[in-house]
C-alpha atoms as a printed R data frame, in Angstrom:
    type eleno elety resid chain resno       x       y       z
1   ATOM     1    CA   UNK     A     1   5.221  72.757 -27.333
2   ATOM     2    CA   UNK     A     2   3.095  74.441 -30.249
3   ATOM     3    CA   UNK     A     3   3.454  77.162 -31.731
4   ATOM     4    CA   UNK     A     4   1.279  80.153 -33.359
5   ATOM     5    CA   UNK     A     5   1.472  81.699 -36.613
6   ATOM     6    CA   UNK     A     6   0.294  83.882 -39.506
7   ATOM     7    CA   UNK     A     7   1.473  85.135 -42.407
8   ATOM     8    CA   UNK     A     8   0.041  88.445 -41.577
9   ATOM     9    CA   UNK     A     9   2.526  88.989 -39.615
10  ATOM    10    CA   UNK     A    10   5.352  89.797 -41.657
11  ATOM    11    CA   UNK     A    11   4.147  92.585 -42.737
12  ATOM    12    CA   UNK     A    12   5.498  96.239 -42.529
13  ATOM    13    CA   UNK     A    13   2.686  97.688 -40.813
14  ATOM    14    CA   UNK     A    14   4.607 100.083 -38.716
15  ATOM    15    CA   UNK     A    15   7.573 102.415 -39.255
16  ATOM    16    CA   UNK     A    16   8.851 101.350 -35.277
17  ATOM    17    CA   UNK     A    17  11.482  98.200 -34.641
18  ATOM    18    CA   UNK     A    18   8.751  95.725 -33.690
19  ATOM    19    CA   UNK     A    19   7.241  95.620 -37.425
20  ATOM    20    CA   UNK     A    20  10.511  95.961 -38.357
21  ATOM    21    CA   UNK     A    21  11.365  93.115 -42.424
22  ATOM    22    CA   UNK     A    22  12.649  89.898 -41.832
23  ATOM    23    CA   UNK     A    23  12.226  90.592 -37.648
24  ATOM    24    CA   UNK     A    24   9.094  87.588 -38.009
25  ATOM    25    CA   UNK     A    25  11.999  85.684 -40.428
26  ATOM    26    CA   UNK     A    26  14.675  85.304 -38.331
27  ATOM    27    CA   UNK     A    27  12.707  83.387 -35.962
28  ATOM    28    CA   UNK     A    28  11.040  81.504 -38.216
29  ATOM    29    CA   UNK     A    29  13.861  80.587 -38.932
30  ATOM    30    CA   UNK     A    30  14.998  79.073 -36.122
31  ATOM    31    CA   UNK     A    31  11.662  77.685 -34.836
32  ATOM    32    CA   UNK     A    32  10.734  75.746 -38.885
33  ATOM    33    CA   UNK     A    33  10.929  72.179 -38.576
34  ATOM    34    CA   UNK     A    34  11.368  72.490 -34.458
35  ATOM    35    CA   UNK     A    35   7.523  72.963 -33.732
36  ATOM    36    CA   UNK     A    36   4.581  72.752 -35.043
37  ATOM    37    CA   UNK     A    37   2.961  75.670 -36.368
38  ATOM    38    CA   UNK     A    38  -0.885  76.057 -35.769
39  ATOM    39    CA   UNK     A    39  -2.877  79.171 -37.227
40  ATOM    40    CA   UNK     A    40  -5.641  81.799 -34.923
41  ATOM    41    CA   UNK     A    41  -8.209  84.077 -36.047
42  ATOM    42    CA   UNK     A    42  -8.153  86.924 -35.635
43  ATOM    43    CA   UNK     A    43  -9.668  88.467 -32.738
44  ATOM    44    CA   UNK     A    44 -12.810  90.039 -32.378
45  ATOM    45    CA   UNK     A    45 -14.416  93.640 -30.732
46  ATOM    46    CA   UNK     A    46 -16.193  91.669 -28.677
47  ATOM    47    CA   UNK     A    47 -13.144  90.051 -27.291
48  ATOM    48    CA   UNK     A    48 -10.886  93.419 -27.141
49  ATOM    49    CA   UNK     A    49 -13.343  94.871 -25.124
50  ATOM    50    CA   UNK     A    50 -12.888  92.735 -22.285
51  ATOM    51    CA   UNK     A    51  -9.728  95.068 -22.052
52  ATOM    52    CA   UNK     A    52  -9.729  98.030 -23.660
53  ATOM    53    CA   UNK     A    53 -12.422 101.418 -24.049
54  ATOM    54    CA   UNK     A    54 -14.149 102.011 -27.155
55  ATOM    55    CA   UNK     A    55 -12.172 105.149 -28.380
56  ATOM    56    CA   UNK     A    56  -9.406 102.944 -27.768
57  ATOM    57    CA   UNK     A    57 -10.722 100.695 -30.696
58  ATOM    58    CA   UNK     A    58 -11.519 103.647 -31.752
59  ATOM    59    CA   UNK     A    59  -8.664 105.488 -32.478
60  ATOM    60    CA   UNK     A    60  -6.814 101.283 -34.348
61  ATOM    61    CA   UNK     A    61  -9.082 101.088 -36.160
62  ATOM    62    CA   UNK     A    62  -8.217 104.556 -38.093
63  ATOM    63    CA   UNK     A    63  -5.248 102.833 -39.745
64  ATOM    64    CA   UNK     A    64  -6.302 100.149 -41.431
65  ATOM    65    CA   UNK     A    65  -3.873  97.403 -41.957
66  ATOM    66    CA   UNK     A    66  -2.360  97.731 -38.372
67  ATOM    67    CA   UNK     A    67  -6.016  97.270 -37.301
68  ATOM    68    CA   UNK     A    68  -6.029  93.635 -39.419
69  ATOM    69    CA   UNK     A    69  -2.489  92.572 -37.774
70  ATOM    70    CA   UNK     A    70  -3.148  93.547 -34.602
71  ATOM    71    CA   UNK     A    71  -6.600  91.468 -34.556
72  ATOM    72    CA   UNK     A    72  -4.578  88.660 -35.851
73  ATOM    73    CA   UNK     A    73  -2.169  89.068 -33.541
74  ATOM    74    CA   UNK     A    74  -5.052  89.491 -30.164
75  ATOM    75    CA   UNK     A    75  -6.378  86.293 -31.285
76  ATOM    76    CA   UNK     A    76  -3.248  84.670 -31.559
77  ATOM    77    CA   UNK     A    77  -2.702  84.952 -27.783
78  ATOM    78    CA   UNK     A    78  -6.253  84.226 -27.213
79  ATOM    79    CA   UNK     A    79  -5.049  80.823 -29.675
80  ATOM    80    CA   UNK     A    80  -2.215  80.325 -27.709
81  ATOM    81    CA   UNK     A    81  -4.178  80.792 -23.952
82  ATOM    82    CA   UNK     A    82  -6.712  78.284 -24.708
83  ATOM    83    CA   UNK     A    83  -3.927  75.846 -25.965
84  ATOM    84    CA   UNK     A    84  -2.728  75.849 -23.079
85  ATOM    85    CA   UNK     A    85  -6.510  75.406 -21.015
86  ATOM    86    CA   UNK     A    86  -5.861  72.410 -22.375
87  ATOM    87    CA   UNK     A    87  -2.184  71.486 -21.406
88  ATOM    88    CA   UNK     A    88  -0.730  72.477 -23.887
89  ATOM    89    CA   UNK     A    89   2.082  74.900 -24.342
90  ATOM    90    CA   UNK     A    90   2.329  77.330 -26.867
91  ATOM    91    CA   UNK     A    91   3.932  80.516 -27.810
92  ATOM    92    CA   UNK     A    92   2.122  82.583 -29.875
93  ATOM    93    CA   UNK     A    93   4.395  84.221 -32.474
94  ATOM    94    CA   UNK     A    94   2.130  87.243 -33.009
95  ATOM    95    CA   UNK     A    95   3.918  91.189 -33.454
96  ATOM    96    CA   UNK     A    96   2.695  94.331 -32.673
97  ATOM    97    CA   UNK     A    97   3.882  93.316 -28.808
98  ATOM    98    CA   UNK     A    98   0.791  94.709 -26.266
99  ATOM    99    CA   UNK     A    99   2.191  95.275 -22.781
100 ATOM   100    CA   UNK     A   100   2.142  98.106 -23.050
101 ATOM   101    CA   UNK     A   101  -1.021  98.842 -24.032
102 ATOM   102    CA   UNK     A   102  -4.050  99.771 -21.631
103 ATOM   103    CA   UNK     A   103  -7.439 100.266 -21.604
104 ATOM   104    CA   UNK     A   104  -7.722 103.403 -23.056
105 ATOM   105    CA   UNK     A   105  -3.415 104.570 -24.301
106 ATOM   106    CA   UNK     A   106  -0.809 102.421 -25.973
107 ATOM   107    CA   UNK     A   107   2.921 103.703 -26.501
108 ATOM   108    CA   UNK     A   108   5.761 101.075 -26.831
109 ATOM   109    CA   UNK     A   109   5.222  99.775 -30.248
110 ATOM   110    CA   UNK     A   110   2.021  98.457 -28.878
111 ATOM   111    CA   UNK     A   111  -1.711  98.833 -30.095
112 ATOM   112    CA   UNK     A   112  -4.350  96.555 -28.288
113 ATOM   113    CA   UNK     A   113  -3.088  94.389 -24.851
114 ATOM   114    CA   UNK     A   114  -2.358  91.131 -26.464
115 ATOM   115    CA   UNK     A   115  -1.940  88.610 -22.698
116 ATOM   116    CA   UNK     A   116  -4.124  90.562 -21.151
117 ATOM   117    CA   UNK     A   117  -7.050  89.640 -24.093
118 ATOM   118    CA   UNK     A   118  -6.055  86.186 -23.456
119 ATOM   119    CA   UNK     A   119  -6.791  86.008 -20.134
120 ATOM   120    CA   UNK     A   120  -9.154  87.900 -20.187
121 ATOM   121    CA   UNK     A   121 -11.215  85.179 -22.351
122 ATOM   122    CA   UNK     A   122 -10.310  82.514 -20.178
123 ATOM   123    CA   UNK     A   123 -11.155  83.992 -16.785
124 ATOM   124    CA   UNK     A   124 -15.062  85.785 -17.560
125 ATOM   125    CA   UNK     A   125 -15.959  82.533 -19.298
126 ATOM   126    CA   UNK     A   126 -14.407  81.003 -15.550
127 ATOM   127    CA   UNK     A   127 -12.195  78.631 -16.715
128 ATOM   128    CA   UNK     A   128  -8.852  80.509 -14.839
129 ATOM   129    CA   UNK     A   129  -9.197  82.562 -11.701
130 ATOM   130    CA   UNK     A   130  -6.635  82.832 -10.022
131 ATOM   131    CA   UNK     A   131  -3.227  84.678 -13.023
132 ATOM   132    CA   UNK     A   132   0.762  84.886 -12.782
133 ATOM   133    CA   UNK     A   133   2.174  86.784 -15.208
134 ATOM   134    CA   UNK     A   134   5.174  86.926 -15.779
135 ATOM   135    CA   UNK     A   135   7.309  89.818 -18.575
136 ATOM   136    CA   UNK     A   136  10.584  89.113 -19.090
137 ATOM   137    CA   UNK     A   137  10.466  92.411 -21.283
138 ATOM   138    CA   UNK     A   138  13.866  94.786 -20.328
139 ATOM   139    CA   UNK     A   139  10.823  97.492 -19.716
140 ATOM   140    CA   UNK     A   140   7.931  97.639 -18.537
141 ATOM   141    CA   UNK     A   141   5.275  95.932 -19.054
142 ATOM   142    CA   UNK     A   142   2.945  99.743 -17.661
143 ATOM   143    CA   UNK     A   143  -0.310  98.100 -19.309
144 ATOM   144    CA   UNK     A   144  -0.835  95.849 -18.128
145 ATOM   145    CA   UNK     A   145   0.359  96.561 -14.755
146 ATOM   146    CA   UNK     A   146  -2.672  98.456 -14.930
147 ATOM   147    CA   UNK     A   147  -5.355  96.721 -16.310
148 ATOM   148    CA   UNK     A   148  -4.291  94.323 -13.661
149 ATOM   149    CA   UNK     A   149  -3.900  97.031 -10.864
150 ATOM   150    CA   UNK     A   150  -7.787  96.778  -9.352
151 ATOM   151    CA   UNK     A   151  -7.825  92.715  -9.944
152 ATOM   152    CA   UNK     A   152  -5.516  90.864  -7.185
153 ATOM   153    CA   UNK     A   153  -6.149  87.625  -9.020
154 ATOM   154    CA   UNK     A   154  -3.724  88.637 -11.696
155 ATOM   155    CA   UNK     A   155  -0.357  89.119  -9.789
156 ATOM   156    CA   UNK     A   156   2.235  90.180 -12.694
157 ATOM   157    CA   UNK     A   157   6.176  90.530 -11.634
158 ATOM   158    CA   UNK     A   158   8.684  91.879 -14.457
159 ATOM   159    CA   UNK     A   159  11.812  90.233 -14.551
160 ATOM   160    CA   UNK     A   160  14.477  92.566 -12.458
161 ATOM   161    CA   UNK     A   161  17.840  89.411 -13.408
162 ATOM   162    CA   UNK     A   162  17.933  85.701 -13.252
163 ATOM   163    CA   UNK     A   163  17.835  86.436  -9.198
164 ATOM   164    CA   UNK     A   164  14.592  87.631  -8.495
165 ATOM   165    CA   UNK     A   165  12.883  85.635 -10.867
166 ATOM   166    CA   UNK     A   166  13.805  82.489  -9.353
167 ATOM   167    CA   UNK     A   167  12.239  84.950  -5.831
168 ATOM   168    CA   UNK     A   168   8.757  86.197  -7.609
169 ATOM   169    CA   UNK     A   169   8.400  82.120  -8.043
170 ATOM   170    CA   UNK     A   170   8.934  81.233  -5.439
171 ATOM   171    CA   UNK     A   171   6.282  82.956  -4.364
172 ATOM   172    CA   UNK     A   172   3.775  83.370  -6.942
173 ATOM   173    CA   UNK     A   173   2.346  79.895  -6.188
174 ATOM   174    CA   UNK     A   174  -1.477  79.637  -6.084
175 ATOM   175    CA   UNK     A   175  -2.342  80.823 -10.292
176 ATOM   176    CA   UNK     A   176  -4.538  78.097 -12.320
177 ATOM   177    CA   UNK     A   177  -2.529  79.332 -15.176
178 ATOM   178    CA   UNK     A   178   0.698  81.149 -15.846
179 ATOM   179    CA   UNK     A   179   1.319  83.864 -19.172
180 ATOM   180    CA   UNK     A   180   4.822  84.995 -19.965
181 ATOM   181    CA   UNK     A   181   5.214  88.412 -21.695
182 ATOM   182    CA   UNK     A   182   8.334  87.010 -24.219
183 ATOM   183    CA   UNK     A   183  10.453  90.405 -24.824
184 ATOM   184    CA   UNK     A   184  14.315  89.697 -26.352
185 ATOM   185    CA   UNK     A   185  15.742  92.803 -25.848
186 ATOM   186    CA   UNK     A   186  17.146  92.064 -22.463
187 ATOM   187    CA   UNK     A   187  19.912  90.303 -24.527
188 ATOM   188    CA   UNK     A   188  23.682  91.855 -24.084
189 ATOM   189    CA   UNK     A   189  23.343  91.851 -27.914
190 ATOM   190    CA   UNK     A   190  19.874  93.905 -27.789
191 ATOM   191    CA   UNK     A   191  18.811  97.030 -26.401
192 ATOM   192    CA   UNK     A   192  19.785  95.602 -22.638
193 ATOM   193    CA   UNK     A   193  22.784  94.876 -22.098
194 ATOM   194    CA   UNK     A   194  21.713  92.081 -19.860
195 ATOM   195    CA   UNK     A   195  20.934  88.199 -20.221
196 ATOM   196    CA   UNK     A   196  22.635  85.760 -22.797
197 ATOM   197    CA   UNK     A   197  20.719  83.469 -25.259
198 ATOM   198    CA   UNK     A   198  21.699  80.566 -22.509
199 ATOM   199    CA   UNK     A   199  19.427  82.250 -19.725
200 ATOM   200    CA   UNK     A   200  16.192  82.302 -22.062
201 ATOM   201    CA   UNK     A   201  16.962  78.359 -21.904
202 ATOM   202    CA   UNK     A   202  16.920  78.854 -17.462
203 ATOM   203    CA   UNK     A   203  13.583  81.247 -17.620
204 ATOM   204    CA   UNK     A   204  12.405  78.878 -19.793
205 ATOM   205    CA   UNK     A   205  12.733  75.084 -17.412
206 ATOM   206    CA   UNK     A   206  12.136  77.494 -14.414
207 ATOM   207    CA   UNK     A   207   8.456  78.768 -15.636
208 ATOM   208    CA   UNK     A   208   7.723  75.417 -17.643
209 ATOM   209    CA   UNK     A   209   9.395  73.322 -14.290
210 ATOM   210    CA   UNK     A   210   7.711  75.834 -12.021
211 ATOM   211    CA   UNK     A   211   3.407  75.839 -13.944
212 ATOM   212    CA   UNK     A   212   3.513  71.657 -14.053
213 ATOM   213    CA   UNK     A   213   4.591  72.063 -10.293
214 ATOM   214    CA   UNK     A   214   1.693  74.580  -9.328
215 ATOM   215    CA   UNK     A   215  -0.990  74.216 -12.144
216 ATOM   216    CA   UNK     A   216  -0.807  71.410 -14.249
217 ATOM   217    CA   UNK     A   217   1.431  72.200 -16.597
218 ATOM   218    CA   UNK     A   218  -0.996  75.577 -17.806
219 ATOM   219    CA   UNK     A   219   1.675  78.294 -18.902
220 ATOM   220    CA   UNK     A   220   2.018  79.959 -22.663
221 ATOM   221    CA   UNK     A   221   4.093  83.008 -24.519
222 ATOM   222    CA   UNK     A   222   3.362  85.822 -26.052
223 ATOM   223    CA   UNK     A   223   5.821  87.155 -28.222
224 ATOM   224    CA   UNK     A   224   6.749  91.433 -26.997
225 ATOM   225    CA   UNK     A   225  10.337  93.189 -27.439
226 ATOM   226    CA   UNK     A   226  13.516  91.702 -29.335
227 ATOM   227    CA   UNK     A   227  15.208  94.126 -31.530
228 ATOM   228    CA   UNK     A   228  18.128  92.354 -32.772
229 ATOM   229    CA   UNK     A   229  17.737  90.287 -35.653
230 ATOM   230    CA   UNK     A   230  21.414  88.048 -35.197
231 ATOM   231    CA   UNK     A   231  20.442  86.811 -31.618
232 ATOM   232    CA   UNK     A   232  16.123  87.338 -32.080
233 ATOM   233    CA   UNK     A   233  15.902  84.254 -33.883
234 ATOM   234    CA   UNK     A   234  18.052  82.062 -31.110
235 ATOM   235    CA   UNK     A   235  16.928  83.123 -27.310
236 ATOM   236    CA   UNK     A   236  13.150  82.368 -28.695
237 ATOM   237    CA   UNK     A   237  14.450  79.162 -29.779
238 ATOM   238    CA   UNK     A   238  16.330  78.668 -26.712
239 ATOM   239    CA   UNK     A   239  13.253  80.196 -24.528
240 ATOM   240    CA   UNK     A   240  11.222  77.748 -25.940
241 ATOM   241    CA   UNK     A   241  13.678  74.287 -25.449
242 ATOM   242    CA   UNK     A   242  13.805  76.148 -21.557
243 ATOM   243    CA   UNK     A   243  10.050  75.128 -21.944
244 ATOM   244    CA   UNK     A   244  10.296  71.717 -23.798
245 ATOM   245    CA   UNK     A   245  13.943  71.023 -20.570
246 ATOM   246    CA   UNK     A   246  11.214  72.340 -18.045
247 ATOM   247    CA   UNK     A   247   8.631  68.918 -18.173
């Protein structure tokens, strides 16, 4: 399991909870020394255009600092996806998040849809075709869902509890790659009051086991939400431990 990260993600680029000071640090504190960190390159505008309309990109460019950080976030997701395609599971420790960003719109602290950009980068060059996106964030990833509403090769599933999650994995068995929108705000001490820290380890095991059974272990995850710094890092580590345990 590799962690894709760049120090630019420490910048406070906005005033929303995803950009809060210390949010990335609390995760690094838990993962440092346990996983290999790999630095990404920024995404190119051509990568953004795989998913987003030119007008939306120009809108984000209006905030230079935000745009620079967002390019690296998309680039981090691309790097994680490329590692996964080569059979090396990866976690993109990036921000801003992305699953609320559509082709020509954004909200919910998201600007570019990192996970969709990464998936399209692989799909357009023929590296993968059928992709399962599993979203474990508290909030439905409307941006991701809308981007792929007319693409039957890409299936988007939002977690609605552990039983539903197991049912999802039992249905989606035909894929070349599994991508995880890894939000942690469903935690009992975050906004969702639903999942415990140990539940993320179980989720990680299930996802990794599914990927190794049906698509040669090709899976990656990208950070989305999660705002309680006291539990966020521990939840991320639990998910990654589950990924490793699901061999």
